PDB file of C-alpha atoms in Angstrom:
ATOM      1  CA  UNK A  25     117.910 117.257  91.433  1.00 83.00           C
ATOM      2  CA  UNK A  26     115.080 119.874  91.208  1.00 78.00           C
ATOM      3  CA  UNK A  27     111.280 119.640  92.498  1.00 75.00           C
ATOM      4  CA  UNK A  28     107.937 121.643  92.702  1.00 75.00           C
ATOM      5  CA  UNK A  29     105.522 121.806  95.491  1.00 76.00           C
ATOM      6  CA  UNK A  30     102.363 122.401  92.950  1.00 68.00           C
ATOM      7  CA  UNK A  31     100.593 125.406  91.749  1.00 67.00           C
ATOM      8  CA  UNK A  32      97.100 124.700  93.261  1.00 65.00           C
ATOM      9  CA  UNK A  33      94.103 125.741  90.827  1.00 67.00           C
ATOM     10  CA  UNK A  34      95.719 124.942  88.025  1.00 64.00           C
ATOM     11  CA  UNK A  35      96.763 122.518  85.701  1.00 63.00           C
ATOM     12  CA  UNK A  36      99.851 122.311  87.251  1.00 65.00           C
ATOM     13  CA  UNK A  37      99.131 121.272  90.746  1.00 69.00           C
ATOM     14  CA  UNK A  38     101.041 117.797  91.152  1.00 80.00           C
ATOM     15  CA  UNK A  39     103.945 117.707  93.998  1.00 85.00           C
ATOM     16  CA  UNK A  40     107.284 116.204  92.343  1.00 87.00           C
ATOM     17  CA  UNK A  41     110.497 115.268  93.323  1.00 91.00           C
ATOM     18  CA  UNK A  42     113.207 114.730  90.265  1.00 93.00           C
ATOM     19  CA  UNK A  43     116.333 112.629  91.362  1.00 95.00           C
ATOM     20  CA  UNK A  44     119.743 112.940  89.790  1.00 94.00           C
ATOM     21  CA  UNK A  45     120.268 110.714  86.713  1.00 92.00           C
ATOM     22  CA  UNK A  46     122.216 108.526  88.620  1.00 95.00           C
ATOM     23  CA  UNK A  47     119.238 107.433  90.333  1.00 96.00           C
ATOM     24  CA  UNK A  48     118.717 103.671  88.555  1.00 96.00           C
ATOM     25  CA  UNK A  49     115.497 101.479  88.625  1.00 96.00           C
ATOM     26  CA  UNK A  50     117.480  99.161  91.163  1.00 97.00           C
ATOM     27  CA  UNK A  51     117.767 102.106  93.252  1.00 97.00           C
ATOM     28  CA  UNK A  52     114.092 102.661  93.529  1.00 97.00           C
ATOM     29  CA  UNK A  53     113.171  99.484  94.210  1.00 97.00           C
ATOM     30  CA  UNK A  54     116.066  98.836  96.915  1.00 96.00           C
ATOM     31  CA  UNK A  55     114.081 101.400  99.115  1.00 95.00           C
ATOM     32  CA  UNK A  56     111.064 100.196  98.323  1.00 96.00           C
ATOM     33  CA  UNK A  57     112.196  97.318  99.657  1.00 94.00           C
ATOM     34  CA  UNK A  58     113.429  98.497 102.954  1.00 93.00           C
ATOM     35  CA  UNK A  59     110.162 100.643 103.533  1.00 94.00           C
ATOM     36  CA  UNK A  60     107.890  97.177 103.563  1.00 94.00           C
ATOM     37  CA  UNK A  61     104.956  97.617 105.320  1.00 92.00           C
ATOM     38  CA  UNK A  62     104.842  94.021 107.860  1.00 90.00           C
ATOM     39  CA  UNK A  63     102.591  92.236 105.435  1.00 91.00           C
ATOM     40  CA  UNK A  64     105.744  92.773 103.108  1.00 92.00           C
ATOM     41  CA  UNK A  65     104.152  94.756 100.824  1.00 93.00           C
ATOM     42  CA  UNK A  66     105.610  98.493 100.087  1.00 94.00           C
ATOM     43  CA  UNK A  67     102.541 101.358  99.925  1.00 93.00           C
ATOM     44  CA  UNK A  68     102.517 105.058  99.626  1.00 95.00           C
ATOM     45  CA  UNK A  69     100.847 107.674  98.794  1.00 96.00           C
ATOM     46  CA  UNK A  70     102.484 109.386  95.554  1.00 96.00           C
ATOM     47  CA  UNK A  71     104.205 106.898  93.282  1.00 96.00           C
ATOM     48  CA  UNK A  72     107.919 106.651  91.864  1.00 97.00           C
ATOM     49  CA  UNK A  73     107.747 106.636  87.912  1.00 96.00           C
ATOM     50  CA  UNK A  74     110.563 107.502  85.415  1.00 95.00           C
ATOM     51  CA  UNK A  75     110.158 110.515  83.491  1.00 91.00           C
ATOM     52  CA  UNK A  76     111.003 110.673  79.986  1.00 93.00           C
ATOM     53  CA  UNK A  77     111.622 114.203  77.899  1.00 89.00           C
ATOM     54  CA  UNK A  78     112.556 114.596  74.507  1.00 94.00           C
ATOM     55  CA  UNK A  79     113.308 117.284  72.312  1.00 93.00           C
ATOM     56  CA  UNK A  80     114.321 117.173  68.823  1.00 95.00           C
ATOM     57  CA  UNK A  81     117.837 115.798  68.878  1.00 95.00           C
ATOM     58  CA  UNK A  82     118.068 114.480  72.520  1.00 94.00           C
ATOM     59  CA  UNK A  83     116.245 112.294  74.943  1.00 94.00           C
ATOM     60  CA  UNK A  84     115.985 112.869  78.720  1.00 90.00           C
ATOM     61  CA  UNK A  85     115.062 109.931  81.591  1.00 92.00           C
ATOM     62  CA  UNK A  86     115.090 110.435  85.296  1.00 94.00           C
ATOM     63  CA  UNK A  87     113.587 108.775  87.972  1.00 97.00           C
ATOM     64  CA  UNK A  88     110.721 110.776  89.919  1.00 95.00           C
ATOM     65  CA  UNK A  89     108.450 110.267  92.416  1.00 95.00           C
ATOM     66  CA  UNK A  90     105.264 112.251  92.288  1.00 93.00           C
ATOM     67  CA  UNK A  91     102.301 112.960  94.811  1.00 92.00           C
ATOM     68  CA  UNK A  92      98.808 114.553  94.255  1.00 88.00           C
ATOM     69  CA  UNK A  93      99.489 116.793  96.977  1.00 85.00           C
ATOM     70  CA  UNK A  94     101.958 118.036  99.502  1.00 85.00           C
ATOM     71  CA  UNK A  95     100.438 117.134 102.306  1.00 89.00           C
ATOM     72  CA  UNK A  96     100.387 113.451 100.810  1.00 92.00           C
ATOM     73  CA  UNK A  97     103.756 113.512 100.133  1.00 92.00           C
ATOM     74  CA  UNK A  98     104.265 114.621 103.140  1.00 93.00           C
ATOM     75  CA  UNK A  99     102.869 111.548 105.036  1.00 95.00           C
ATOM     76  CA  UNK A 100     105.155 109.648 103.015  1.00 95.00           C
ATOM     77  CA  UNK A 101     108.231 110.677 104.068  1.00 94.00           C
ATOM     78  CA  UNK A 102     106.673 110.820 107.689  1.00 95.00           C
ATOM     79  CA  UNK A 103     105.913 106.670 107.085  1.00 93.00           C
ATOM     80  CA  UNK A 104     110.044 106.123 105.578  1.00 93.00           C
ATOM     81  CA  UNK A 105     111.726 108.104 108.080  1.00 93.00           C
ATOM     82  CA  UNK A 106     109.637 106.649 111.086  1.00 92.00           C
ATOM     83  CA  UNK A 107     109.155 103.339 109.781  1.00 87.00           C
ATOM     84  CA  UNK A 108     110.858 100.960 112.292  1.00 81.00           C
ATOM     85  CA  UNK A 109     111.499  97.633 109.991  1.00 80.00           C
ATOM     86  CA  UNK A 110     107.759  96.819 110.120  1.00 86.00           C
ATOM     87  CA  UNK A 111     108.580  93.703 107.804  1.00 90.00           C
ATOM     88  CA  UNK A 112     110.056  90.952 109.821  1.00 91.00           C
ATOM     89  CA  UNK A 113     109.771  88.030 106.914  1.00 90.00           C
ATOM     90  CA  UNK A 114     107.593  85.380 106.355  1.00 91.00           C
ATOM     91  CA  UNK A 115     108.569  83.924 109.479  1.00 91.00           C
ATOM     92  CA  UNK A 116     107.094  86.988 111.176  1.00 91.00           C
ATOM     93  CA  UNK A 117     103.977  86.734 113.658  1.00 91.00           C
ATOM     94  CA  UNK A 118     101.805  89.204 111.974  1.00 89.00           C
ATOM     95  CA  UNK A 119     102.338  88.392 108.682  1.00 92.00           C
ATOM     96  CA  UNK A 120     101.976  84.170 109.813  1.00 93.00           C
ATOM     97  CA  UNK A 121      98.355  85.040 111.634  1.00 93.00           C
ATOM     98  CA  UNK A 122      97.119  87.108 108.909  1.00 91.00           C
ATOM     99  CA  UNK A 123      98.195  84.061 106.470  1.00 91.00           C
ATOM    100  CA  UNK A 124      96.208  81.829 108.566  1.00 91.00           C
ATOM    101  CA  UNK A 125      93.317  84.058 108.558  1.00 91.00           C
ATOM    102  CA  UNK A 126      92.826  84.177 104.729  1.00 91.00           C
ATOM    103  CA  UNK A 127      93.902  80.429 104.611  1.00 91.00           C
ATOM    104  CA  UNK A 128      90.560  80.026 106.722  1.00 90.00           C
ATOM    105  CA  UNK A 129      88.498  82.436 105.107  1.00 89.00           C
ATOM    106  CA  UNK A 130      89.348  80.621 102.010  1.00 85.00           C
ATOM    107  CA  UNK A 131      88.663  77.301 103.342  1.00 82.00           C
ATOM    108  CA  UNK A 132      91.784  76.075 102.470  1.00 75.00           C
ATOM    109  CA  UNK A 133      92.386  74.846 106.883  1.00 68.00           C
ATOM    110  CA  UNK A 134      89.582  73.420 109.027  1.00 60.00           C
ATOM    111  CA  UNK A 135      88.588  75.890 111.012  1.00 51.00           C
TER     112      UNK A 135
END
Protein backbone atom coordinates (compact mmCIF):
# COMPACT_ATOMS: atom_id res chain seq x y z
CA UNK A 1 0.00 0.00 0.00
CA UNK A 2 2.60 2.76 0.72
CA UNK A 3 6.25 2.46 2.39
CA UNK A 4 9.37 4.55 3.45
CA UNK A 5 12.94 3.67 3.12
CA UNK A 6 13.96 5.86 6.44
CA UNK A 7 15.24 9.28 6.93
CA UNK A 8 18.68 8.42 8.49
CA UNK A 9 19.73 10.92 11.43
CA UNK A 10 16.63 11.36 12.55
CA UNK A 11 13.90 10.26 14.47
CA UNK A 12 12.42 8.90 11.65
CA UNK A 13 14.86 6.40 10.37
CA UNK A 14 12.89 2.94 10.50
CA UNK A 15 12.36 1.08 6.92
CA UNK A 16 8.47 0.12 6.56
CA UNK A 17 6.40 -1.61 4.36
CA UNK A 18 2.35 -0.96 4.84
CA UNK A 19 0.17 -3.74 3.14
CA UNK A 20 -3.33 -3.18 1.86
CA UNK A 21 -6.08 -3.68 4.49
CA UNK A 22 -6.89 -6.77 3.06
CA UNK A 23 -3.81 -8.13 4.34
CA UNK A 24 -5.30 -10.44 7.51
CA UNK A 25 -3.26 -11.92 10.48
CA UNK A 26 -3.75 -15.43 8.69
CA UNK A 27 -2.07 -13.94 5.85
CA UNK A 28 1.03 -13.09 7.72
CA UNK A 29 1.46 -16.03 9.32
CA UNK A 30 0.74 -18.31 6.09
CA UNK A 31 4.14 -16.89 4.78
CA UNK A 32 5.72 -17.12 7.72
CA UNK A 33 5.03 -20.41 7.48
CA UNK A 34 6.33 -21.17 4.08
CA UNK A 35 9.65 -19.14 4.78
CA UNK A 36 10.66 -21.83 7.77
CA UNK A 37 14.07 -21.90 8.30
CA UNK A 38 14.91 -26.22 8.40
CA UNK A 39 14.79 -26.27 12.16
CA UNK A 40 11.08 -25.12 11.41
CA UNK A 41 11.35 -22.07 12.95
CA UNK A 42 10.60 -18.69 10.80
CA UNK A 43 13.47 -15.72 11.51
CA UNK A 44 14.11 -12.37 10.03
CA UNK A 45 15.46 -9.48 10.41
CA UNK A 46 12.62 -6.66 10.65
CA UNK A 47 9.38 -7.94 12.14
CA UNK A 48 5.63 -7.98 10.82
CA UNK A 49 3.37 -6.05 13.44
CA UNK A 50 -0.11 -4.48 12.86
CA UNK A 51 -0.31 -0.89 12.95
CA UNK A 52 -3.04 0.83 14.57
CA UNK A 53 -4.01 4.81 13.89
CA UNK A 54 -6.69 6.66 15.27
CA UNK A 55 -8.01 9.94 14.95
CA UNK A 56 -10.92 11.40 16.58
CA UNK A 57 -13.88 9.70 14.97
CA UNK A 58 -12.15 6.76 13.12
CA UNK A 59 -9.76 3.95 13.73
CA UNK A 60 -7.15 2.65 11.24
CA UNK A 61 -5.35 -1.15 11.35
CA UNK A 62 -3.02 -2.52 8.76
CA UNK A 63 -0.61 -5.04 8.76
CA UNK A 64 3.20 -3.86 8.42
CA UNK A 65 6.34 -5.20 8.49
CA UNK A 66 9.13 -2.98 9.67
CA UNK A 67 13.08 -3.19 9.60
CA UNK A 68 15.77 -1.06 11.42
CA UNK A 69 17.38 -0.54 8.25
CA UNK A 70 17.28 -1.03 4.54
CA UNK A 71 19.94 -2.96 4.13
CA UNK A 72 18.28 -5.41 6.79
CA UNK A 73 15.30 -5.49 5.08
CA UNK A 74 16.97 -6.07 2.35
CA UNK A 75 18.52 -9.45 3.43
CA UNK A 76 15.13 -10.42 4.14
CA UNK A 77 13.63 -10.47 1.08
CA UNK A 78 17.04 -11.89 -0.30
CA UNK A 79 16.36 -15.08 2.45
CA UNK A 80 12.17 -15.39 1.07
CA UNK A 81 12.82 -15.13 -2.47
CA UNK A 82 15.92 -17.55 -2.40
CA UNK A 83 14.78 -19.71 0.24
CA UNK A 84 14.48 -23.22 -1.33
CA UNK A 85 11.88 -25.06 1.24
CA UNK A 86 14.65 -25.31 3.87
CA UNK A 87 11.94 -26.99 6.24
CA UNK A 88 11.43 -30.54 5.30
CA UNK A 89 9.26 -31.62 8.65
CA UNK A 90 10.02 -33.33 11.57
CA UNK A 91 10.85 -36.24 9.65
CA UNK A 92 13.67 -34.21 8.10
CA UNK A 93 17.50 -35.21 8.61
CA UNK A 94 18.68 -31.96 9.90
CA UNK A 95 16.11 -31.13 12.02
CA UNK A 96 16.16 -35.28 13.46
CA UNK A 97 20.22 -34.91 14.18
CA UNK A 98 19.97 -31.63 15.73
CA UNK A 99 17.01 -33.22 17.99
CA UNK A 100 19.32 -35.89 18.93
CA UNK A 101 22.02 -33.56 19.73
CA UNK A 102 20.11 -31.53 22.40
CA UNK A 103 18.40 -34.86 23.51
CA UNK A 104 22.15 -35.77 24.45
CA UNK A 105 23.28 -32.62 25.67
CA UNK A 106 20.36 -32.80 27.92
CA UNK A 107 20.97 -36.22 29.02
CA UNK A 108 17.79 -37.28 28.18
CA UNK A 109 19.72 -40.57 25.57
CA UNK A 110 22.86 -42.45 26.62
CA UNK A 111 25.36 -41.15 24.87
Amino acid sequence: CMSCQGHNDTNMSMFWIEFDKAVTEDDIVSFMRNHLQWNGMFCSNGRFAKRVFASHNAIYECWCYFAATVKAADADLHRWTHDAGEWEGVTGKRYQNWQRMLAKRDGKIEQ
